[in-house]
Amino acid sequence: MKTRLCETLGIEYPIIQGGMAWVATAELAAAVSNGGGIGLIAAGSAPADVVRAQIKKAKELTDKPFGVNVMMMSPFVEEVMQVIIEEKPAAVATGAGNPSKYIPALKEVGIKVMPVIASVAMATKMEKSGADVIIAEGTEAGGHIGELTTMVLVPQVADAVSLPVVAAGGIADKRGAIAAFALGAEGIQVGTRFICSTECIAHENYKQAVIKAKDRDAVVTGRTTGAPVRALKNKLTREYDKLEKSGASFEEIEQLGIGGLRRAFEEGDVQTGSLMAGQSAAMVNKIEPCADIIRSYFEGTEEIIENIKNKLK
Ligand code: TUI
């Protein structure tokens, strides 16, 4: 399963690890890259010097291409982009905003740019701005999300742009990968399943919460504030719901979530922490090395394709 994405990034399998703030550290990114995909360090809202240290660490842990995910709403986005231009990781993915103004400088030094988008309009805009890859993220994904499902977003984006499209959101196994390719994608992005990797240094309680999650446990809060976020249902999401329904102010609601990711990731606080995860959490059942996760998406796919052919007879 080699695609244009593999050529663009110099990787073996067409899989990009999701840029999960706090969760996607240099350790995880390097493990994914060593396993033949491309790992991403999540800059999240971290200051630039922290991001630089993470890039340096990843360079020690892998000789393979890796990238950095930049959250465009970060107060440090300007400085983080500068550090990236200096350190030159193979690729940059962006989320939660428009990276257009940084694209020329990133490309100038040979960094591939992969905006994550949730609409066709944003996909065509990114192609015009000079992006190298478009990551189309459906609402099944964890964290900050758009409205459209992967099933309807990916084919529309694939029709609208000529760049390689990567499908993200809800891709939990090789069936999902094959479906993504059927929709026109040339690669997949996987976040939630990598939380449950041996190399991910998230708190064990966070990993176990993902493993325990059932079909309807990854819920959305923040729809009324205009920044919807999908996370595993717990005390925090219930309080969010209550506040939103009570007509509380934007500031009051946002205040509740502050520090939530750190509480989940570092302290393992599964009640008041923000356990961001996608709907695919329900399909993640074990902790295993990144290399095994990657292979599980691409090995044995012939059998599934054969089954499809048989059903269509
Ligand atoms: O960015 C993500 N996932 C995230 S970011 C994040 S941190 C955060 N926490 C609370 C509220 C907001 C952010 C946690 N998870 N995924 C990629 C993604 N990007 N999904 C949707 C978008 C997106 C949305 C709007 C991309 C571009 C965009 O453009 C708006 C515009 O026109 O500028």
Short mmCIF file of C-alpha atoms in Angstrom, two decimals, residues 57 65 97-98 103 120 138 140 146-147 169 174 177 219 226-227 230 250 264 270 309:
data_model
loop_
_atom_site.label_atom_id
_atom_site.label_comp_id
_atom_site.label_asym_id
_atom_site.label_seq_id
_atom_site.Cartn_x
_atom_site.Cartn_y
_atom_site.Cartn_z
CA LYS A 57 14.80 14.74 21.53
CA PRO A 65 11.20 11.64 9.01
CA GLY A 97 -6.98 27.49 12.15
CA ASN A 98 -5.50 28.77 8.94
CA ILE A 103 3.42 28.23 4.35
CA VAL A 120 -14.11 21.60 1.43
CA GLY A 138 -14.24 14.06 10.30
CA GLU A 140 -15.54 11.22 14.69
CA GLY A 146 -15.80 20.12 12.74
CA GLU A 147 -19.35 19.08 11.77
CA GLY A 169 -11.39 10.58 12.35
CA LYS A 174 -7.67 -1.98 8.66
CA ALA A 177 -8.14 2.17 6.37
CA VAL A 219 -19.00 12.92 23.68
CA GLY A 226 -18.17 27.63 19.10
CA ALA A 227 -15.21 25.37 19.90
CA ARG A 230 -14.76 15.47 21.76
CA PHE A 250 -18.26 31.89 27.55
CA ALA A 264 -5.69 13.76 32.52
CA VAL A 270 -10.00 10.55 34.83
CA LYS A 309 -15.38 -9.01 -3.86
#
